[in-house]
Short mmCIF file of C-alpha atoms in Angstrom, two decimals:
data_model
loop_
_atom_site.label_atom_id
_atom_site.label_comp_id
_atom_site.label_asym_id
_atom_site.label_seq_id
_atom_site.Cartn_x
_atom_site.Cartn_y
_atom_site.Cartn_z
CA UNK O 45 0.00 0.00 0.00
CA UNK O 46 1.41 3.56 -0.51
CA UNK O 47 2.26 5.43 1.72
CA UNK O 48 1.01 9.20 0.86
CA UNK O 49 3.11 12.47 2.61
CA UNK O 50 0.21 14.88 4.09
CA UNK O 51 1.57 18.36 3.63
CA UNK O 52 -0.53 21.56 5.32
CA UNK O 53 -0.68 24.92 3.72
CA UNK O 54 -1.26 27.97 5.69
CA UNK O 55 -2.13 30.79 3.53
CA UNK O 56 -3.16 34.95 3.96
CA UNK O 57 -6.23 37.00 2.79
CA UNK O 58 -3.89 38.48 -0.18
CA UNK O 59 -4.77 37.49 -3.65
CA UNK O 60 -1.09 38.17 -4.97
CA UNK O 61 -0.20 35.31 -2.06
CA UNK O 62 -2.26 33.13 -2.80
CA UNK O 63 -1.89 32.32 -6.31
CA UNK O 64 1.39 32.25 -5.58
CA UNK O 65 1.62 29.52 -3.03
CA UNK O 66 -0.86 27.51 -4.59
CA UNK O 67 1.04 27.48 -8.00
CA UNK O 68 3.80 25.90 -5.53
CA UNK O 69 1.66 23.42 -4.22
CA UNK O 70 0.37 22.48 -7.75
CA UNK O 71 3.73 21.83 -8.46
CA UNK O 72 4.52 19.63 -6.08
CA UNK O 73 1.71 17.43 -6.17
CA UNK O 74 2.70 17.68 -9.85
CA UNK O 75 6.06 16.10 -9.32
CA UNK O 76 5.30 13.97 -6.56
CA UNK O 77 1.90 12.13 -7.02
CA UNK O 78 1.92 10.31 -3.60
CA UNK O 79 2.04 14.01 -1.98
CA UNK O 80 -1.66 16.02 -0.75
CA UNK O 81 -1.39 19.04 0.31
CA UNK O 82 -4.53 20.93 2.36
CA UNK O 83 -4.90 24.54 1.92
CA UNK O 84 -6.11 26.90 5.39
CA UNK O 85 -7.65 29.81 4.43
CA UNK O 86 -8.02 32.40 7.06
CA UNK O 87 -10.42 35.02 5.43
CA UNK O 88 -12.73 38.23 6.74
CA UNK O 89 -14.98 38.07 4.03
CA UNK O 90 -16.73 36.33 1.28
CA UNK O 91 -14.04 34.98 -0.97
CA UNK O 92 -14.42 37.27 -4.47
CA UNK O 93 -14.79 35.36 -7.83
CA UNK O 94 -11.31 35.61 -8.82
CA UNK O 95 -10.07 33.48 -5.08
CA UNK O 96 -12.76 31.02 -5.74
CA UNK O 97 -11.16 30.60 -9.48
CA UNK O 98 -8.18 29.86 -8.12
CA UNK O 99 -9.68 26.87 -5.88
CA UNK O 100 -11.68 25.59 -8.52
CA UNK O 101 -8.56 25.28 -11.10
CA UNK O 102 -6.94 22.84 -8.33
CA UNK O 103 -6.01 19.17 -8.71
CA UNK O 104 -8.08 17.01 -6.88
CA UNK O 105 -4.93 16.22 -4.60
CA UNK O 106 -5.14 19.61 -3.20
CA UNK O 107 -7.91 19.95 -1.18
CA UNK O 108 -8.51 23.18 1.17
CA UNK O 109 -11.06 25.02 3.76
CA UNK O 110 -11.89 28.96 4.28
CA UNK O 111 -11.77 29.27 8.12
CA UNK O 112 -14.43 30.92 8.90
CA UNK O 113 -14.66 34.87 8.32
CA UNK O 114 -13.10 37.09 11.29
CA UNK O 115 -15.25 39.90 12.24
CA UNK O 116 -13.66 43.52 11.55
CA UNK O 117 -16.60 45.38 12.09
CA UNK O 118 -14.99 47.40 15.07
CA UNK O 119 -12.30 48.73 12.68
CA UNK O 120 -13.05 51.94 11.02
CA UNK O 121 -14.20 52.00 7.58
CA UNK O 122 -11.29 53.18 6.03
CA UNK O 123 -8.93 51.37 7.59
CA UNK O 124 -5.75 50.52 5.17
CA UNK O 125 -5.63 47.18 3.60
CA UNK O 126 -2.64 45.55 4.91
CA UNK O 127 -3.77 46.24 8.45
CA UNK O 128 -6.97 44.60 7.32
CA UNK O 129 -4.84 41.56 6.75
CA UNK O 130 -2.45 41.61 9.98
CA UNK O 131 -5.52 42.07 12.30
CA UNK O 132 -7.30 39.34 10.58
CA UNK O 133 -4.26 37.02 10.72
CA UNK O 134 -3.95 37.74 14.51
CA UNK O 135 -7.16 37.25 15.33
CA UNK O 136 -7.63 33.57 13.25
CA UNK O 137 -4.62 31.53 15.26
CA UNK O 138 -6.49 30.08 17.18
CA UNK O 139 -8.72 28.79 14.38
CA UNK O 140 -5.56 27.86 12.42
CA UNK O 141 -4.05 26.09 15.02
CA UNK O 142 -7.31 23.92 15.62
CA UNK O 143 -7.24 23.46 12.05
CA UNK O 144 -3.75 21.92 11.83
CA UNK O 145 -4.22 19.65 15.07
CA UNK O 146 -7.46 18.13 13.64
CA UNK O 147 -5.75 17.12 9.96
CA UNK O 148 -2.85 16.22 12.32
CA UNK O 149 -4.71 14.23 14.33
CA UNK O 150 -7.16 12.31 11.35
CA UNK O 151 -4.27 12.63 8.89
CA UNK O 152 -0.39 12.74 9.74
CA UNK O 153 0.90 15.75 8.57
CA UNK O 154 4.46 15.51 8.04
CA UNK O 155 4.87 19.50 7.80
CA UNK O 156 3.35 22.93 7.78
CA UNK O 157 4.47 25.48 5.10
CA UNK O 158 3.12 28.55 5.77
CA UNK O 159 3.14 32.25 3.99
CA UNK O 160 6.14 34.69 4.94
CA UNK O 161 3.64 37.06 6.23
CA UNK O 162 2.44 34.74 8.81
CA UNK O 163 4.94 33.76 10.87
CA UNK O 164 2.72 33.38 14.23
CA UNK O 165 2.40 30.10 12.74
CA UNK O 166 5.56 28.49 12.87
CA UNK O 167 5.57 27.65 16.68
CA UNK O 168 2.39 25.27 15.61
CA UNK O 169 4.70 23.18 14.05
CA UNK O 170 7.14 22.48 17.19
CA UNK O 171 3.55 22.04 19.46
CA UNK O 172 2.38 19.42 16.73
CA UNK O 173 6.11 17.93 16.73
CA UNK O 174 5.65 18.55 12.95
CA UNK O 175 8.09 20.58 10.77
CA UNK O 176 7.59 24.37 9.87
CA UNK O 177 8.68 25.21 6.66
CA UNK O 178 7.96 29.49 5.68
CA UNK O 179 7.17 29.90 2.05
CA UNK O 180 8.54 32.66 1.00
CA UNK O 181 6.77 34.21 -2.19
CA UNK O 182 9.39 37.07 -3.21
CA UNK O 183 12.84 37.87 -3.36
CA UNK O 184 16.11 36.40 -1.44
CA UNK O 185 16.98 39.88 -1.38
CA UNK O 186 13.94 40.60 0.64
CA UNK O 187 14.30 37.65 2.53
CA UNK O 188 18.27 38.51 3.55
CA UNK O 189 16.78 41.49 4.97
CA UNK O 190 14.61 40.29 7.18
CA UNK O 191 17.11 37.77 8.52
CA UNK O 192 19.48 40.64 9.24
CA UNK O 193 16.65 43.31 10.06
CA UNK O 194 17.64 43.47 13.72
CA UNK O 195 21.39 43.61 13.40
CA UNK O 196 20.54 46.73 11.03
CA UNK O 197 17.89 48.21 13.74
CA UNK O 198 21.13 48.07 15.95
CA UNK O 199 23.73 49.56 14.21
CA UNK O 200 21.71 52.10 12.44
CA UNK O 201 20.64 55.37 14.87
CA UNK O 202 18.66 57.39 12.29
CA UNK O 203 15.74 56.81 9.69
CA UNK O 204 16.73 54.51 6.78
CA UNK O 205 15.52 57.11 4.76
CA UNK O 206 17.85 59.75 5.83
CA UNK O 207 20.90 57.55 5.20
CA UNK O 208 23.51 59.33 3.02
CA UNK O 209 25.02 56.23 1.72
CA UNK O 210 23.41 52.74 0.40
CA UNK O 211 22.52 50.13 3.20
CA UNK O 212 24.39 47.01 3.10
CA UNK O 213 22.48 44.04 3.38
CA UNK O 214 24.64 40.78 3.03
CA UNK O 215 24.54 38.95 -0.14
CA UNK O 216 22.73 41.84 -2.09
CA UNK O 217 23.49 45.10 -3.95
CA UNK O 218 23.62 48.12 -1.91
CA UNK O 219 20.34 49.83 -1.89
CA UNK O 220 19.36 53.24 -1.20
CA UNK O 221 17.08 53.73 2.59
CA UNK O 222 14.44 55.57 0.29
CA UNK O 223 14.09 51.87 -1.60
CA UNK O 224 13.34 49.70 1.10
CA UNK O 225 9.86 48.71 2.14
CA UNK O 226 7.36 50.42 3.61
CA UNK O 227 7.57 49.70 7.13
CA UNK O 228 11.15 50.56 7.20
CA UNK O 229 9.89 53.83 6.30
CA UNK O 230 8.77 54.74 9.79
CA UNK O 231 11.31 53.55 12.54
CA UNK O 232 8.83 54.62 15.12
CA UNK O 233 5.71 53.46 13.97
CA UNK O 234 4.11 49.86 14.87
CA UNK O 235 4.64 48.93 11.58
CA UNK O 236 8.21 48.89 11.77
CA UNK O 237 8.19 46.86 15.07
CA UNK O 238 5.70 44.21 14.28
CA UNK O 239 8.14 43.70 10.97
CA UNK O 240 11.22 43.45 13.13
CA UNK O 241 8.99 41.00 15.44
CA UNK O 242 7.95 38.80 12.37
CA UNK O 243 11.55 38.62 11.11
CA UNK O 244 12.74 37.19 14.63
CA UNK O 245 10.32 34.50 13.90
CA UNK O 246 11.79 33.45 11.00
CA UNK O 247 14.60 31.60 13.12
CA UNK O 248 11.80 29.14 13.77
CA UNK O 249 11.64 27.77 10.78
CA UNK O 250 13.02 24.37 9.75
CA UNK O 251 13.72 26.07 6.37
CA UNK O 252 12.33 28.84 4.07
CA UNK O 253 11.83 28.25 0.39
CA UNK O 254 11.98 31.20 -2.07
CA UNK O 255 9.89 31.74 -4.95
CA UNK O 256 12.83 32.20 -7.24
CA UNK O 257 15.74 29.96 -9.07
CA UNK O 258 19.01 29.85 -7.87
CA UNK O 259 20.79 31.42 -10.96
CA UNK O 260 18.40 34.65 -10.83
CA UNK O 261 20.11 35.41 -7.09
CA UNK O 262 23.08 33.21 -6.93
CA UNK O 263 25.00 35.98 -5.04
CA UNK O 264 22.87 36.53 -2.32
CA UNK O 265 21.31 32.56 -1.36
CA UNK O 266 24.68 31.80 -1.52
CA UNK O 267 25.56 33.72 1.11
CA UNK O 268 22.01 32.94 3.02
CA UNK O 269 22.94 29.35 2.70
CA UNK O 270 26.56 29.89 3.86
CA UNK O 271 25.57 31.48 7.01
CA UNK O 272 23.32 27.98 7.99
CA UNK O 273 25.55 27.09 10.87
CA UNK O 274 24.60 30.79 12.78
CA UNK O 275 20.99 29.81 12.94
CA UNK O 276 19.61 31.00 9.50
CA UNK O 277 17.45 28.15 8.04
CA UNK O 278 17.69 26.06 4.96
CA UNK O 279 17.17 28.14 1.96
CA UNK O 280 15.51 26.11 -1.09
CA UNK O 281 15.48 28.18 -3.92
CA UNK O 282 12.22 26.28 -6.01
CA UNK O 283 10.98 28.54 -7.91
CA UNK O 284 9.93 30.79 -10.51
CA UNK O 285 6.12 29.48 -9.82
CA UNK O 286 3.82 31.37 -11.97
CA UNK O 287 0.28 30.44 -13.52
CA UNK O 288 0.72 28.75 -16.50
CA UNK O 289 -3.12 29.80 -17.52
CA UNK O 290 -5.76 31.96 -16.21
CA UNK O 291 -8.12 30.63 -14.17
CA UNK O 292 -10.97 33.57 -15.57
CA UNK O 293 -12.00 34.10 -19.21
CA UNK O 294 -14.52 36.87 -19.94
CA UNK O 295 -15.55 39.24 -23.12
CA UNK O 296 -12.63 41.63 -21.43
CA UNK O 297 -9.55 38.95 -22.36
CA UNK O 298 -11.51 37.77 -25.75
CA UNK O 299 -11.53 41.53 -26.86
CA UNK O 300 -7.59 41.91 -25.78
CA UNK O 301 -6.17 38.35 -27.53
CA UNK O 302 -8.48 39.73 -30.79
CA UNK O 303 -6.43 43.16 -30.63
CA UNK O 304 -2.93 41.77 -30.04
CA UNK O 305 -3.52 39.12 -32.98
CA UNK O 306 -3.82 42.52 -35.05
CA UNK O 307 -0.44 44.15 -33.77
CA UNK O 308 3.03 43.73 -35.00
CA UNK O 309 5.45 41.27 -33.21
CA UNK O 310 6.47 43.22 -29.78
CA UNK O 311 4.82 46.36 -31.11
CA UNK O 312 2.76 47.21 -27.69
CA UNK O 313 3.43 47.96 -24.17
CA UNK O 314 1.59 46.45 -21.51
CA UNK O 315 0.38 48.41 -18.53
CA UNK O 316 -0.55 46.80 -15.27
CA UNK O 317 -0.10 47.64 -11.83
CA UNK O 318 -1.05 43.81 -10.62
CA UNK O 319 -4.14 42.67 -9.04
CA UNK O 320 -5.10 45.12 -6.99
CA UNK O 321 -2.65 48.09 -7.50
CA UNK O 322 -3.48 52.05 -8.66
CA UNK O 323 -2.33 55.06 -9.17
CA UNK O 324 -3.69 58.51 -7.73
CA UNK O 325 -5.37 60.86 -10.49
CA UNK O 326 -2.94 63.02 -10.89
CA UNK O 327 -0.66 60.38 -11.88
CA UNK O 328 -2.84 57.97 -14.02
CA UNK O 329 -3.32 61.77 -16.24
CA UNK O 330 0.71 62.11 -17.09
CA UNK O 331 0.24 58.47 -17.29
CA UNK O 332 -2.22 58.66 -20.20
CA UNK O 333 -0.50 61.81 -21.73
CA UNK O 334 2.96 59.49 -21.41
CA UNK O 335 1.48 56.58 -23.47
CA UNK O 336 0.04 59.33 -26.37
CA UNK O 337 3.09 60.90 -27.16
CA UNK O 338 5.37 58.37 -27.15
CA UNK O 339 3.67 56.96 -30.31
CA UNK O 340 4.12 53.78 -28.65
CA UNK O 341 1.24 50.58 -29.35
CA UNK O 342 -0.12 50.27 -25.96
CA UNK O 343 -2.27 47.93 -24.28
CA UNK O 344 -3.72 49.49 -20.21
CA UNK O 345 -5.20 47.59 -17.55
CA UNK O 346 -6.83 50.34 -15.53
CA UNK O 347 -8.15 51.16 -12.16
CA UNK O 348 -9.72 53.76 -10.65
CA UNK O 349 -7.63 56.06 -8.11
CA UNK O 350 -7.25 55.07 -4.36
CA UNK O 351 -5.50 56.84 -1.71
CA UNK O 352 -4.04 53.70 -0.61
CA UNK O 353 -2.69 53.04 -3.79
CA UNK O 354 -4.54 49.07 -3.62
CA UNK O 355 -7.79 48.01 -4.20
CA UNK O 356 -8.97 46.05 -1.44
CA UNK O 357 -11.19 43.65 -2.77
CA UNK O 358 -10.38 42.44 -6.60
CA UNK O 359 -13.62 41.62 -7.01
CA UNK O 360 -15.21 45.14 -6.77
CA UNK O 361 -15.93 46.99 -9.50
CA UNK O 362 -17.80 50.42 -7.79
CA UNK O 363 -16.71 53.18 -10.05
CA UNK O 364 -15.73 53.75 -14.06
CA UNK O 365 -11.80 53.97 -14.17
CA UNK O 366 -12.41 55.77 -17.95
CA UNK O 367 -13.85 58.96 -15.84
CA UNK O 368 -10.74 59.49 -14.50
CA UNK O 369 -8.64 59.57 -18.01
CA UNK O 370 -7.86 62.75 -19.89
CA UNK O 371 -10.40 64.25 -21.73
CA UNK O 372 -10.52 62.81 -25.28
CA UNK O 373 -7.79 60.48 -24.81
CA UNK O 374 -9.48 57.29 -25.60
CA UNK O 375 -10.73 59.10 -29.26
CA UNK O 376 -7.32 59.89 -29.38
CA UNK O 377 -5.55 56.91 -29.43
CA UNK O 378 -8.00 55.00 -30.70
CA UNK O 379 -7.05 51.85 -32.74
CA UNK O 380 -3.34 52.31 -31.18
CA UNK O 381 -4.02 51.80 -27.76
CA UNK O 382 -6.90 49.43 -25.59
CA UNK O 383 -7.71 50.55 -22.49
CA UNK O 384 -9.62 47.63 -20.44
CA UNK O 385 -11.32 48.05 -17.04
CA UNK O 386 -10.20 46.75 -13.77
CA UNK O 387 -9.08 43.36 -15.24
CA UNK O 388 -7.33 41.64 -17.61
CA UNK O 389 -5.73 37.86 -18.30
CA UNK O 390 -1.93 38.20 -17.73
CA UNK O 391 -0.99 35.26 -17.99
CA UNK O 392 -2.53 35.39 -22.42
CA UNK O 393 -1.02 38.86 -22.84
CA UNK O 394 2.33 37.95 -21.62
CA UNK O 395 2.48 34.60 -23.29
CA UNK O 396 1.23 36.98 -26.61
CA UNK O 397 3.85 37.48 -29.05
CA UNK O 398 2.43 40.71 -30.08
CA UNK O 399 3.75 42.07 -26.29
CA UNK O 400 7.19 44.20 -26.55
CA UNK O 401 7.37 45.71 -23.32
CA UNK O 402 5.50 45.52 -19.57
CA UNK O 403 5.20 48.52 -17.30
CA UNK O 404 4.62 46.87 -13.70
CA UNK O 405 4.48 48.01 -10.26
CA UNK O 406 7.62 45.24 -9.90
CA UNK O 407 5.09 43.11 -7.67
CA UNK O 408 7.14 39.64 -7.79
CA UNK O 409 4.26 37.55 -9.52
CA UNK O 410 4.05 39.65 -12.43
CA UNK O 411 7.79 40.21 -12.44
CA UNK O 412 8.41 36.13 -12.61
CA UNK O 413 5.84 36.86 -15.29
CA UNK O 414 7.63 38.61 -17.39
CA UNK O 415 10.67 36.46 -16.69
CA UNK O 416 9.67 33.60 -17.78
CA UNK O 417 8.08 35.15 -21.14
CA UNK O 418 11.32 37.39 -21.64
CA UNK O 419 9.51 40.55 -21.70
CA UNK O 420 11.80 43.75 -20.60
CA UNK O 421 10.46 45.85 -17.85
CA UNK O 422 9.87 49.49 -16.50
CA UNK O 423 9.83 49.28 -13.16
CA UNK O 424 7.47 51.00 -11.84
CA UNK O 425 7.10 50.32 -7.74
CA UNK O 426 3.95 51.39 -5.85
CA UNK O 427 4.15 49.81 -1.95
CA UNK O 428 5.58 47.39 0.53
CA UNK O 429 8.89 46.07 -1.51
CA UNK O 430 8.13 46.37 -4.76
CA UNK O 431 10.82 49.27 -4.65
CA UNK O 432 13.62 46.64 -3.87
CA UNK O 433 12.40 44.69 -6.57
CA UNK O 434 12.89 47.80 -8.84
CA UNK O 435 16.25 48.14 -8.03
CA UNK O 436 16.98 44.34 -8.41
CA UNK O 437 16.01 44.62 -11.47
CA UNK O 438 17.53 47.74 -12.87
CA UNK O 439 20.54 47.75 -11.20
CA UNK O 440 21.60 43.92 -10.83
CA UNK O 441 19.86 42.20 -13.34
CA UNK O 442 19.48 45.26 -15.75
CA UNK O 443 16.40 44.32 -17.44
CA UNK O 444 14.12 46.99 -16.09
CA UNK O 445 14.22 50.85 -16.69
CA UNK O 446 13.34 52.81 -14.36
CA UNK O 447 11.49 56.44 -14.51
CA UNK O 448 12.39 59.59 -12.47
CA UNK O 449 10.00 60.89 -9.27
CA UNK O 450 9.62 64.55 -9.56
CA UNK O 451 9.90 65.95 -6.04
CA UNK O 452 6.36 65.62 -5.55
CA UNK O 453 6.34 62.00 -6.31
CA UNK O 454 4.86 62.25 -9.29
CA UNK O 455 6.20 60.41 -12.92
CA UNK O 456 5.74 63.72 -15.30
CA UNK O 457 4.74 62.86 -18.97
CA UNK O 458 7.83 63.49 -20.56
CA UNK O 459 9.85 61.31 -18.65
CA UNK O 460 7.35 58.85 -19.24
CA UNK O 461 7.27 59.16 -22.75
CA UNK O 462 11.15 59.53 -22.58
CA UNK O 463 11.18 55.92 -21.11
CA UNK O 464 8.61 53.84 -23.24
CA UNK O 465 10.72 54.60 -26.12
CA UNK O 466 13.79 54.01 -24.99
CA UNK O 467 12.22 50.70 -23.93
CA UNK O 468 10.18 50.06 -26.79
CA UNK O 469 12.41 51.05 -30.12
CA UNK O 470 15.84 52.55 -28.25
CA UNK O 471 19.12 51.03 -29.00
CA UNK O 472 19.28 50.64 -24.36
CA UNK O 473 16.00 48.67 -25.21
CA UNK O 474 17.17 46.28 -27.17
CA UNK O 475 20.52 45.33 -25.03
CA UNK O 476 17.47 45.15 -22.17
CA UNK O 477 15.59 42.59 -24.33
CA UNK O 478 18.89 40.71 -25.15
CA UNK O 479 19.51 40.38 -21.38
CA UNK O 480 16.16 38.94 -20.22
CA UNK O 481 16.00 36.45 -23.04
CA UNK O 482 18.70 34.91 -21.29
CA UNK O 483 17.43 34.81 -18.27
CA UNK O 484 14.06 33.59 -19.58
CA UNK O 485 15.98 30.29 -21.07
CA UNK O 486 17.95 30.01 -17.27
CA UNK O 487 14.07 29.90 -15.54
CA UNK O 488 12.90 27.37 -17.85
CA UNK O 489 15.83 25.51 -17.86
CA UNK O 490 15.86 26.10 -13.82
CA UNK O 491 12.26 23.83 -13.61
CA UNK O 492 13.59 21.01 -16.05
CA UNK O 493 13.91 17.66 -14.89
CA UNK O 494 17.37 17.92 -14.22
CA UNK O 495 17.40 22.10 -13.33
CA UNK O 496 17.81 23.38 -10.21
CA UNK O 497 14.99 24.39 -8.69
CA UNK O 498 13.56 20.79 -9.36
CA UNK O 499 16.40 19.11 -8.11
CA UNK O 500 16.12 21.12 -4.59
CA UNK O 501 12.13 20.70 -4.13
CA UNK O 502 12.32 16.81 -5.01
CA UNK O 503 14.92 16.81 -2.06
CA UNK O 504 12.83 18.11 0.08
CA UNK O 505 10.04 16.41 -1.10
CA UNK O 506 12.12 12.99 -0.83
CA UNK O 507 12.50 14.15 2.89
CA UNK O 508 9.28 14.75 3.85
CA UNK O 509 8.43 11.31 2.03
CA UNK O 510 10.92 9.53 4.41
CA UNK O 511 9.02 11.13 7.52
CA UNK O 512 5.93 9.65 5.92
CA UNK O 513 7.45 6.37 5.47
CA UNK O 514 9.06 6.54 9.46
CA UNK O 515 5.31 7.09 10.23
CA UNK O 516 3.54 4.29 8.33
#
């Protein structure tokens, strides 16, 4: 009889985090057909259409539950997203933890892999005498920084912000205190301590796996996995994970694919700010003005404004984004730009051949995105560390551009324009496009049989199998 290896998920109430850890646990089950995996879903609403997509596109040997929804009624009403999310993760622990010691108890679990921004979870694991695994669904870079976030809070007096030089952060590129994440931003704010607190956690970990490939950050989880014997975890680098196909098809994508098919070969620019991001008014205007005069085929997923720069819920659809466009810009550019509301399928446009270029908010789903389709960036960062990502990109890997802030922290038109072209039909363009076709052919050949981020999951899918087998 075989013996099957009983893996838990833990997941968060963020779209972007979601996809991404179940596109890793579809690939395990993938490669190892004796694995299951469950899925716990904390959540404080109604799932939206696009989450239950998601669930529905799963193999049958994923299965999953939505905890159930965590009152936030005593929050005010415009309380910010991500705070949203921490409270609701707080306050569902104890329904998590039930959770795991009831599959535990009917089913052995073997171990718990649960997302970087839940942490609190990770003592489960030792109270279970099951391993804790974090999955990690962006950037070693990122992750090096939390590991060394405290040693930094010591040996740095003032704001990161008003640092006059770079910040060291082992393994990576120097990076400016302006470019790292948001809670950084504040030193004093409770932000910036419950991020310092999470990061401690991390030492709890039996090991942390990264949603990248080795050869896309060799410098720096080299030096994560070289530092092993001070108490950082095991580092598996197992990624890129991306979808492969979209799990929603309306009119919306028809009318897109129909358009590309029209365009030349990597004639248009993609806009998207991810699954949730925006941009304020002001700045979706020189946005618009940016894409008419640089003469450039363009192809914009937009949103209407929001002062937190994220729409909450994916789902809603509560106001017309074209309202807030310039007037007569959509007669304008008709026939050499699409504009499509709130939503579009990715995954198709990306995988088009008709796509030259993608503007992105540097969000590390769409960035593996366009990775793994070879499609040059301009990096465009809105919140939490998308900015690190930008400068990953553009200054490590340079195969992003980057556009100038005016001191208002606003992208003017002409810089905008400036940059599509030089993207899109300038000679720096092209030696961008050279550069991420090679690092396209490194992720694919990273998930072949033989590649490396195979090689490291099947080992420590072999060891969880062993645990199994120990069990039986």
């Amino acid at each position: 009889m075989e013996v099957t290896t009983h893996i838990a998920i833990v997941s968060v109430p963020v779209y972007s985090h979601l996809r991404s850890i179940l596109e890793f646990s579809k690939r395990l089950v993938h490669l190892h057909h004796d694995t299951r995996v469950t899925c716990i879903n904390p959540t404080f609403g109604s799932p939206c259409n696009n989450t239950k997509a998601l669930f529905d596109s799963l193999p049958l040997t994923i299965n999953h539950m939505f905890l159930p929804p965590i009152n936030l009624e005593d929050l005010p009403h415009d309380t910010h997203p991500a705070i949203q999310v921490q409270i609701t993760i707080s306050r569902a622990l104890p329904l998590i933890y039930d959770a795991l010691k009831a599959l535990h108890a009917s089913s052995r679990l073997v171990a718990i892999v649960s997302d970087g921004l839940i942490t609190q979870v990770l003592p489960f694991g030792k109270e279970l005498n099951v391993l804790s695994y974090t999955y990690f669904p962006s950037t070693a870079m990122l992750l090096s920084l939390c590991l060394y976030s405290s040693m930094l809070d010591k040996t740095i007096s003032c704001e990161y912000r008003d640092l006059s030089e770079p910040v060291q952060i082992p393994g990576c590129i120097p990076i400016h205190g302006t470019d790292l994440p948001d809670p950084l931003q504040d030193r004093s704010g409770v932000a910036y301590k419950q991020f310092l607190e999470g990061n401690e956690r991390f030492y709890l970990a039996d090991g942390i796996l990264v949603n990248n490939f080795f050869e896309m950050e060799e410098r720096t989880i080299r030096a994560l996995q070289q530092e092993e014997e001070r108490g950082i975890p095991c580092v598996y680098a197992i990624g890129p994970f991306v979808q492969e196909e979209s799990c929603k098809e309306g009119s919306s994508d028809i009318e897109c694919l129909r358009w590309l098919d029209k365009q030349q070969h990597s004639s248009v620019l993609y806009v998207s700010f991810g699954s949730g991001g925006t941009l304020y008014h002001e700045q979706i205007n020189e946005l618009a003005w940016g894409l008419e005069l640089s003469c450039q085929k363009f192809l914009w997923v937009l949103r209407p404004p929001n002062k937190f720069g994220i729409i909450a819920d994916i789902g809603a659809k509560n106001e017309d984004p074209f309202e807030f466009l310039p007037n007569g810009f959509l007669k304008r550019t008709e026939g050499h730009g699409l504009v499509v509301p709130y939503w579009a399928s990715q995954v198709e446009i990306l995988a088009h051949g008709a796509i030259g270029g993608f503007l992105c908010h540097c969000g590390w789903n769409s960035t593996l995105e366009a990775v793994v389709h070879g499609i040059p960036l301009i990096a465009w960062p809105l919140f939490a560390e998308q900015k690190m990502n930008a400068v990953l990109l553009t200054n490590d890997l340079r195969v992003a551009l980057r556009p100038n802030v005016n001191e208002n922290g606003i992208v003017e038109r002409e810089e905008i324009c400036g940059v599509i072209r030089n993207l899109m039909v300038g000679e720096e363009g092209k030696r961008i496009r050279q550069r991420m076709k090679i690092l396209k052919d490194v992720a694919v050949d990273a998930l072949k049989d033989d590649g490396s981020s195979t090689v490291t999951l099947t080992q420590l899918a072999l060891k969880w199998k062993s645990l199994s087998l120990g069990d039986a």
